[in-house]
Coordinates of C-alpha atoms and ligand atoms in Angstrom, one line a residue:
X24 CA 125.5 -254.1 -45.2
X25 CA 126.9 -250.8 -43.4
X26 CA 125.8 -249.8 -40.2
X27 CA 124.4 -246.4 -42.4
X28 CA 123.0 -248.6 -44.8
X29 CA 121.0 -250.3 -41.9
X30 CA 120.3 -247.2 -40.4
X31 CA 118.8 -245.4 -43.1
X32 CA 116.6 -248.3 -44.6
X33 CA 115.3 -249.1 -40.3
X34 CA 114.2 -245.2 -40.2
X35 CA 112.9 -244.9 -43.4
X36 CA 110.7 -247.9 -42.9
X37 CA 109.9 -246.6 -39.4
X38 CA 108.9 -243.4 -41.0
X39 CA 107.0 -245.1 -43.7
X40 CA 105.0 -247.4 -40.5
X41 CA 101.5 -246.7 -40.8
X42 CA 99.8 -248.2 -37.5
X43 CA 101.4 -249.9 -34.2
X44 CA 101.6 -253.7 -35.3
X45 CA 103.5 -252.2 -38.5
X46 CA 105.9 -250.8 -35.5
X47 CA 105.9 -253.6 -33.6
X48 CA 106.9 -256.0 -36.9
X49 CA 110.1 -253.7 -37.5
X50 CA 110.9 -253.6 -33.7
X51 CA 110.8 -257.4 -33.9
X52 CA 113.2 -257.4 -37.2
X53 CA 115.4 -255.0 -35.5
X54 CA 115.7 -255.5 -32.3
X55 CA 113.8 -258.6 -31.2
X56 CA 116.5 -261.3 -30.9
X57 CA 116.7 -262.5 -34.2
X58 CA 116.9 -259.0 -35.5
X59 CA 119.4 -257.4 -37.6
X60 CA 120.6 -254.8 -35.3
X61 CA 120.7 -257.7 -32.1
X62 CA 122.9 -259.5 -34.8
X63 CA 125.0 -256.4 -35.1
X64 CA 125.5 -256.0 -31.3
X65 CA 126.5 -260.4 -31.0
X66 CA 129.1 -259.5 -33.6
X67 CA 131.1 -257.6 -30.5
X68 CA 132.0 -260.3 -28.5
X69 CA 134.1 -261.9 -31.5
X70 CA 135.9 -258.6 -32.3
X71 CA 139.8 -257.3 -31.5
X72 CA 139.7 -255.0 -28.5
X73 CA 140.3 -252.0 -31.2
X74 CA 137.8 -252.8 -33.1
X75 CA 135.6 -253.0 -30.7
X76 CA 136.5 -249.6 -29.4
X77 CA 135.6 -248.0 -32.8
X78 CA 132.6 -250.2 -34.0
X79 CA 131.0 -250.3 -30.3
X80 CA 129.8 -247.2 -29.8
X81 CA 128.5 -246.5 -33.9
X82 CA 126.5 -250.0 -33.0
X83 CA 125.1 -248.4 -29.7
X84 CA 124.2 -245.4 -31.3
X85 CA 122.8 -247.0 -34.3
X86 CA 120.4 -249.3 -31.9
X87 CA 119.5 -246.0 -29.9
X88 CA 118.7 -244.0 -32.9
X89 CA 116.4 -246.7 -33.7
X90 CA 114.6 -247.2 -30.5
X91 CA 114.1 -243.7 -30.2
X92 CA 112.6 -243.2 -33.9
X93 CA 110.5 -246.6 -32.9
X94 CA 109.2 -244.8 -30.4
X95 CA 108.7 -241.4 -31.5
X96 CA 106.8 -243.3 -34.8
X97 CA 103.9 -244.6 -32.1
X98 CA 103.6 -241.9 -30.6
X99 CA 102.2 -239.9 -33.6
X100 CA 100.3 -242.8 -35.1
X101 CA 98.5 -243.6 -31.1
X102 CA 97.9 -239.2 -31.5
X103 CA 96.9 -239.5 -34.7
X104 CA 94.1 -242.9 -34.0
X105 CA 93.1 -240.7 -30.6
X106 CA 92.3 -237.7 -33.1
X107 CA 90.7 -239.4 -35.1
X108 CA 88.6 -241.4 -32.3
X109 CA 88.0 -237.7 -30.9
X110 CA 86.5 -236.4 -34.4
X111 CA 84.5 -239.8 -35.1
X112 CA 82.7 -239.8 -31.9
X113 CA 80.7 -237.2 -31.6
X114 CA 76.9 -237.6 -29.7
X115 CA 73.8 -236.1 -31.1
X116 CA 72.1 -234.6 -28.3
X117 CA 69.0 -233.7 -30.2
X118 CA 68.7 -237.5 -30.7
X119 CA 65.4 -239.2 -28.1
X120 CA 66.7 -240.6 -25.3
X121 CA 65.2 -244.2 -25.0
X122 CA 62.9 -244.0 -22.2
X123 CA 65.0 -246.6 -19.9
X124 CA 67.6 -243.8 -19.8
X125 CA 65.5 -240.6 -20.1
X126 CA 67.1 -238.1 -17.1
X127 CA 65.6 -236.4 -14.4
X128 CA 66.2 -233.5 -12.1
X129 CA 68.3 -234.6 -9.5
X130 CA 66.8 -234.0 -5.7
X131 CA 69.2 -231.1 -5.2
X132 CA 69.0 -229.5 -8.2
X133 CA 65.5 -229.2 -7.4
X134 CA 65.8 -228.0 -3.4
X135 CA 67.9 -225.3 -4.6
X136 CA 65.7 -224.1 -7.3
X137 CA 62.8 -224.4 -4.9
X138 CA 64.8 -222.5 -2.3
X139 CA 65.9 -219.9 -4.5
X140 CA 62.1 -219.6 -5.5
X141 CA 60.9 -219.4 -1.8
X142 CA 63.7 -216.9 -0.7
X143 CA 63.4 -214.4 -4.1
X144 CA 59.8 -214.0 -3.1
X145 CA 60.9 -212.7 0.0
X146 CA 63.2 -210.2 -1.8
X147 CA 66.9 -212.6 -1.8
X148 CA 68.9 -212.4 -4.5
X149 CA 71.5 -215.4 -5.2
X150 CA 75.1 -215.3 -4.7
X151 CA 77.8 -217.5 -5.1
X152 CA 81.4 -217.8 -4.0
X153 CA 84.2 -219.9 -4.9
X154 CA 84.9 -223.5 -4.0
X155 CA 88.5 -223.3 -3.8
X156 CA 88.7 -220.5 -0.7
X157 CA 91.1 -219.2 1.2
X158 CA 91.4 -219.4 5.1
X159 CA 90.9 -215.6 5.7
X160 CA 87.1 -216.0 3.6
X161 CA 86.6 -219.3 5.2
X162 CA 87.7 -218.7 8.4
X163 CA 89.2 -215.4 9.9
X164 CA 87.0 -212.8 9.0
X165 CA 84.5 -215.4 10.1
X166 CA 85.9 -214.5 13.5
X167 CA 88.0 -218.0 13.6
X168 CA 91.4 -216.9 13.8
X169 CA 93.8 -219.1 13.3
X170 CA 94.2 -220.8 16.9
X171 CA 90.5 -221.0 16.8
X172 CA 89.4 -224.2 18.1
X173 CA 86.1 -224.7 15.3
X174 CA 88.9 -225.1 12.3
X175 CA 90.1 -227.7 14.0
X176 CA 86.7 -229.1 14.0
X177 CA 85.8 -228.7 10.1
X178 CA 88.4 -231.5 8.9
X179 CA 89.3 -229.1 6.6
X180 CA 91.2 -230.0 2.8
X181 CA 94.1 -227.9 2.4
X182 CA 96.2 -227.6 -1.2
X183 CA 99.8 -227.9 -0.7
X184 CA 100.4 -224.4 -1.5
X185 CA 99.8 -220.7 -0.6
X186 CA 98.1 -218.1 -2.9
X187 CA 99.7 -214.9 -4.4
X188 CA 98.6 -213.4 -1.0
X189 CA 100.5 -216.0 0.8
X190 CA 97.3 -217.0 2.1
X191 CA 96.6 -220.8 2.4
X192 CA 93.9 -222.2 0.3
X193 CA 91.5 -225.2 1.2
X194 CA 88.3 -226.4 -0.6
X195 CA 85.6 -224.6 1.5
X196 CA 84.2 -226.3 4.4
X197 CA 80.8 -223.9 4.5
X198 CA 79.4 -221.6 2.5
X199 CA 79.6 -218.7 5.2
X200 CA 82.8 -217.1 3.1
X201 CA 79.8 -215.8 1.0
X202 CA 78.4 -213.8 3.5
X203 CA 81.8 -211.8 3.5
X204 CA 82.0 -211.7 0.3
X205 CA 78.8 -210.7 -0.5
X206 CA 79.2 -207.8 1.9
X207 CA 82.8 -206.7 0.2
X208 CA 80.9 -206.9 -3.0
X209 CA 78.2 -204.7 -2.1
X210 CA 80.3 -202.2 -0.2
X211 CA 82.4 -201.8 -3.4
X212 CA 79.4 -201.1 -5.6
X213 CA 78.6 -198.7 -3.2
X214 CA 80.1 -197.1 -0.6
X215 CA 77.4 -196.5 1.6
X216 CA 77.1 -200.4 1.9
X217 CA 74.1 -202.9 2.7
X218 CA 71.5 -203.3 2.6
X219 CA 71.8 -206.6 1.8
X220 CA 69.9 -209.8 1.4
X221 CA 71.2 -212.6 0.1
X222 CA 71.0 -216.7 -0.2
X223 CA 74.2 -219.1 -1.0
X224 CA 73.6 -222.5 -1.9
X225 CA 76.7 -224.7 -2.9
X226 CA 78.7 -227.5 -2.8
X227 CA 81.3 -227.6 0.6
X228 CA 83.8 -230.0 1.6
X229 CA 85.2 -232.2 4.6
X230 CA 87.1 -235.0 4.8
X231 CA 84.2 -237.4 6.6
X232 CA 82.5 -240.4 5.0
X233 CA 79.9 -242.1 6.5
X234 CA 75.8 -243.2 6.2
X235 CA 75.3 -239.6 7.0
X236 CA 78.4 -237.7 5.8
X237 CA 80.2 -237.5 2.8
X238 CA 83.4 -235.7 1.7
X239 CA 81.4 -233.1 -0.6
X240 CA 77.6 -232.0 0.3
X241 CA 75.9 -228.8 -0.2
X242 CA 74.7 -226.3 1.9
X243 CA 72.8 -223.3 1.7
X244 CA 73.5 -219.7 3.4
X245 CA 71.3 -217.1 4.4
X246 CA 72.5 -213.5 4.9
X247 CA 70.4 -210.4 5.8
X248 CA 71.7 -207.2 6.4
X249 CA 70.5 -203.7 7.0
X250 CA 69.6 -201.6 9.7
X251 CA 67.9 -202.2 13.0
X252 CA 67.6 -205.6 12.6
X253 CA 66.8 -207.9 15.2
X254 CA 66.4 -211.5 16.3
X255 CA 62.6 -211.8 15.2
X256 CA 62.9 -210.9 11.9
X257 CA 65.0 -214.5 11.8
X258 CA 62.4 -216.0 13.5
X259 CA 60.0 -215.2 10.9
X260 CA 61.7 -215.3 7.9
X261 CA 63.0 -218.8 8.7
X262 CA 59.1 -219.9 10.1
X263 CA 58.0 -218.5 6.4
X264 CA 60.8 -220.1 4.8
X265 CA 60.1 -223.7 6.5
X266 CA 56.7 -223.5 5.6
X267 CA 56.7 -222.8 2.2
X268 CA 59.1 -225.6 2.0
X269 CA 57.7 -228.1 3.5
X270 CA 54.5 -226.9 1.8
X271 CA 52.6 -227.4 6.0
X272 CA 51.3 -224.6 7.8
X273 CA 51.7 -226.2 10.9
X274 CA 55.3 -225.8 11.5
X275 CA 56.2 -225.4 14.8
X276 CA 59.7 -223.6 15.6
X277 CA 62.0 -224.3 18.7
X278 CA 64.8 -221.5 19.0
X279 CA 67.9 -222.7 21.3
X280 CA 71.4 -220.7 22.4
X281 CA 73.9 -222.0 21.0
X282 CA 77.3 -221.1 19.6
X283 CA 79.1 -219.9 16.5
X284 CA 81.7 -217.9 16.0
X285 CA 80.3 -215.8 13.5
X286 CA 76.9 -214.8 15.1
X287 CA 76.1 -213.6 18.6
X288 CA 73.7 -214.3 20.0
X289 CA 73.8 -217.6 18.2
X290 CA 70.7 -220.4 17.9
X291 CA 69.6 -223.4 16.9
X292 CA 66.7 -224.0 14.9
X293 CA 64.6 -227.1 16.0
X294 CA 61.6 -228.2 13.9
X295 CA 58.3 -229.9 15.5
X296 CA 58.0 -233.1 13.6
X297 CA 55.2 -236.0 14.1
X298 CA 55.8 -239.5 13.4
X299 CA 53.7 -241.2 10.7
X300 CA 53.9 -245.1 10.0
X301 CA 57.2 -244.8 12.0
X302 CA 58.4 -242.3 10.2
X303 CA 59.2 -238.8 11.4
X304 CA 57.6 -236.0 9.1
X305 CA 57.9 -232.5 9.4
X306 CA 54.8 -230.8 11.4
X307 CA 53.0 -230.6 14.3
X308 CA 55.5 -231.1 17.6
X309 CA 55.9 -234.8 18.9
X310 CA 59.3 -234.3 18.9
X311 CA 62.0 -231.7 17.4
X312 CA 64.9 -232.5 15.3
X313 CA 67.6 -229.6 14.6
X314 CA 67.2 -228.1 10.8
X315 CA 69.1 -225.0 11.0
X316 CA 72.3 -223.1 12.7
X317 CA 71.5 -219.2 12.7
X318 CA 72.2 -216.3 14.4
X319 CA 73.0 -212.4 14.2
X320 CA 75.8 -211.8 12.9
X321 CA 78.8 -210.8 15.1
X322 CA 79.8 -207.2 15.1
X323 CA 83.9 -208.8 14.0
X324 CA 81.8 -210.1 10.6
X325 CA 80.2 -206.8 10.1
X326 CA 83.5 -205.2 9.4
X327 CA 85.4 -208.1 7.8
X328 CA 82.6 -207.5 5.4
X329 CA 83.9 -203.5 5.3
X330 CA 80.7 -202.4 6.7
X331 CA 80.3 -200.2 10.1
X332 CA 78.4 -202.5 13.0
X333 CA 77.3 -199.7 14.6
X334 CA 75.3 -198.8 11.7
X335 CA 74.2 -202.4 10.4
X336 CA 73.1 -205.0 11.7
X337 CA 71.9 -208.4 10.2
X338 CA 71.3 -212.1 10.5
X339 CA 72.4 -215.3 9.0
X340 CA 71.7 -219.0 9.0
X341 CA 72.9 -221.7 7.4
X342 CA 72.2 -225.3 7.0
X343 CA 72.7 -228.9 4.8
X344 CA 70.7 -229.0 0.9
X345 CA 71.0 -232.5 1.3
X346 CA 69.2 -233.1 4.8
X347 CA 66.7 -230.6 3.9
X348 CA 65.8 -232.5 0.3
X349 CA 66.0 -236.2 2.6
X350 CA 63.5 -234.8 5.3
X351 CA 61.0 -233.6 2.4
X352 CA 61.4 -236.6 0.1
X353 CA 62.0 -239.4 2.4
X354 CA 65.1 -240.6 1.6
X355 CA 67.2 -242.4 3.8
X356 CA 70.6 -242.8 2.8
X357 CA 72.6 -239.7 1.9
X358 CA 75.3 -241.6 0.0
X359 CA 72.6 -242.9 -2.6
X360 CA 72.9 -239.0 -3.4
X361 CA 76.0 -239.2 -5.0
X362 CA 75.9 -243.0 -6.8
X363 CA 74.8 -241.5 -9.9
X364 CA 72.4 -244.4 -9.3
X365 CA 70.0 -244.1 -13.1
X366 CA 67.1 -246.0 -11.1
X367 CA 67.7 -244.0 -7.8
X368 CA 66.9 -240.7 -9.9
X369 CA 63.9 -242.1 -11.9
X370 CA 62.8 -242.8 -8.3
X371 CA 64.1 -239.5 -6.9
X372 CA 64.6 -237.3 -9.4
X373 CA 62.3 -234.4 -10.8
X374 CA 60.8 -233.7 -14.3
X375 CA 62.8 -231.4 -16.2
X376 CA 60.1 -229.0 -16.7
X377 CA 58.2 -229.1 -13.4
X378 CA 60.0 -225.7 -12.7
X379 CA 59.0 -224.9 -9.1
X380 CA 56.8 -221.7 -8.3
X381 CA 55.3 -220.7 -5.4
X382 CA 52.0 -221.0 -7.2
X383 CA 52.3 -224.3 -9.1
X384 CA 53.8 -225.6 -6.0
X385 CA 57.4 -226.4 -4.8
X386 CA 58.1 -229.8 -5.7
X387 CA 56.0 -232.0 -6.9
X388 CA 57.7 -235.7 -7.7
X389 CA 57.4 -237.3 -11.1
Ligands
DAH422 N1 78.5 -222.5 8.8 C1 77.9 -223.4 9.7 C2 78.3 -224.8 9.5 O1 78.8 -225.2 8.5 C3 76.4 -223.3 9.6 C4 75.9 -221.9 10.1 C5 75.6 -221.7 11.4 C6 75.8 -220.9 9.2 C7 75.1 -220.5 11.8 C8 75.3 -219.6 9.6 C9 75.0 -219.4 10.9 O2 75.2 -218.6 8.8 O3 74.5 -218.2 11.3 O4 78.2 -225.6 10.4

């Protein structure tokens, strides 16, 4: 048989191939060891130099033709099985889930919605921001320029590359950018600026994994702004806030100095806790543990956020979703959060429509 006659029967029963072990059959009869083109190629050793100089490379070619249609042959039929796979399995949502896998809310889904609850009855709206920042939203105009030693402290994750603005982008590491963008948003809607009052829960990012940390988490961000502001209206928003939270009137607040680059004066917010069986519950004042980082914000933030500091003034705090849903719910292990765990969340988790209102109550488990 010619080489042409070999070539066109191999592709047209390549083409004619209707699923992989029909491929792999002609592969074998081709090029497997016993196959007709592998006889082809033996035939070289036994030929006259010339000859071998003209038939050599129309038998190369003709066993590279082949491979190559082999090849391009599975790949549509493996396409054409995944489409198929794709249209087949589809999932009928309206179907009952057996009760062994019904879902729940998950713990943070419901401390946000009972935060957002809490904080729109004291007039905050919600805003969000990107997760993929860039350093000036996540750091400069947060008055950490860029020898500032707190980046070094947020074990931050940077992308390889810059953005259009040649700035460098890194998964956030709070969710203060908000504040500035929040500002820049208002100030663009109008010009006259604030006031402003807004909360920013989200996911953040650092590159720390332990009981108590974990590469993503979520925090929340508080950001009032407007004028003549002072340190007592954080006082008692965040005593009203705490309460309502933790559903107790008898939270007890400990203010401390502290430092952070974006508020000054800066505290800390300490809450009373007592200890119960052991266990440390929020209330009362035994002892304190630290809930919150807060403070108003620095006159530098102010105008990042395009907004005149000697005209407004305002206050922010921040602090972890997670730690705040572990210290209301008892649970001790903040990885557990994130095993996607079915029996952890029928344990944890939230009914779907226990929606929480201030009036039904914040959170009330399954
Ligand atoms: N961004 C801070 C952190 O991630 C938390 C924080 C502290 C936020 C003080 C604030 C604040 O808004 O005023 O550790």
């Amino acid at each position: 048989m010619s080489i042409e006659q070999l070539k066109a029967d191999l592709l047209e029963s390549i083409a004619g191939a209707s699923d992989a072990a029909a491929i792999e059959q002609i592969r074998v009869a081709a090029l497997g060891k016993q196959g007709s083109v592998s006889a082809l190629l033996k035939t070289l050793g036994a030929m006259s130099a010339d000859e071998r100089q003209s038939e050599g490379p129309r038998i190369h070619a003709l066993r590279e033709a082949v491979t190559a249609a082999l090849a391009a042959r599975k790949d549509a039929i493996e396409g054409a099985a995944l489409e198929a796979r794709l249209a087949a399995e589809t999932i009928d949502l309206s179907l009952p889930a057996p009760d062994r896998l019904r879902g729940s809310v998950h713990p943070i889904s419901q401390v946000m919605d009972e935060l957002a609850e809490i904080f729109a009855d004291m007039g905050f709206a919600v805003a969000a921001g990107p997760e993929i920042e860039d350093d000036w939203h996540n750091f400069t105009a947060l008055n950490m320029p860029e020898s500032h030693p707190a980046r070094a402290m947020h074990d931050t994750f940077y992308f390889p590359d810059t953005n259009a603005d040649g700035r460098e982008m890194l998964l956030r590491t709070h969710t203060s950018p908000v504040q500035i963008r929040a500002m820049l948003d208002v100030v663009k809607q109008n010009p006259g600026g604030a006031p402003l009052r807004i909360i920013a829960p989200g996911r953040v990012y650092r590159s720390d994994s332990d009981a108590t940390h974990t590469p993503m988490f979520h925090q929340i961000e508080g950001l009032v702004i407007d004028k003549g502001i002072h340190l007592g209206h954080l006082k008692w928003t965040l005593e009203t806030f705490l309460k309502a939270f933790f559903e107790r009137e008898d939270i007890v607040l400990r203010l401390r100095p502290s430092y952070f680059p974006f508020t000054e004066p800066s505290v800390e917010v300490d809450v009373g806790y007592s200890l119960v069986g052991g266990k440390r519950v929020v209330g009362g004042s035994e002892g304190w543990m630290e809930v919150l980082g807060s403070g108003m914000v620095n006159r530098k933030v102010i105008a990042a956020g395009g907004l005149d500091p000697d005209e407004w003034q305002g206050f922010a705090f921040g602090t972890g979703v997670d730690r705040l849903a572990m210290l209301k719910y008892g649970m001790d292990d903040l990885r557990a959060f994130f095993d996607g765990d079915v029996r952890w969340l029928s344990h944890y988790g939230f009914a779907p429509l226990d929606v929480p209102t201030l009036s039904g109550g914040v959170g009330t488990p399954v």
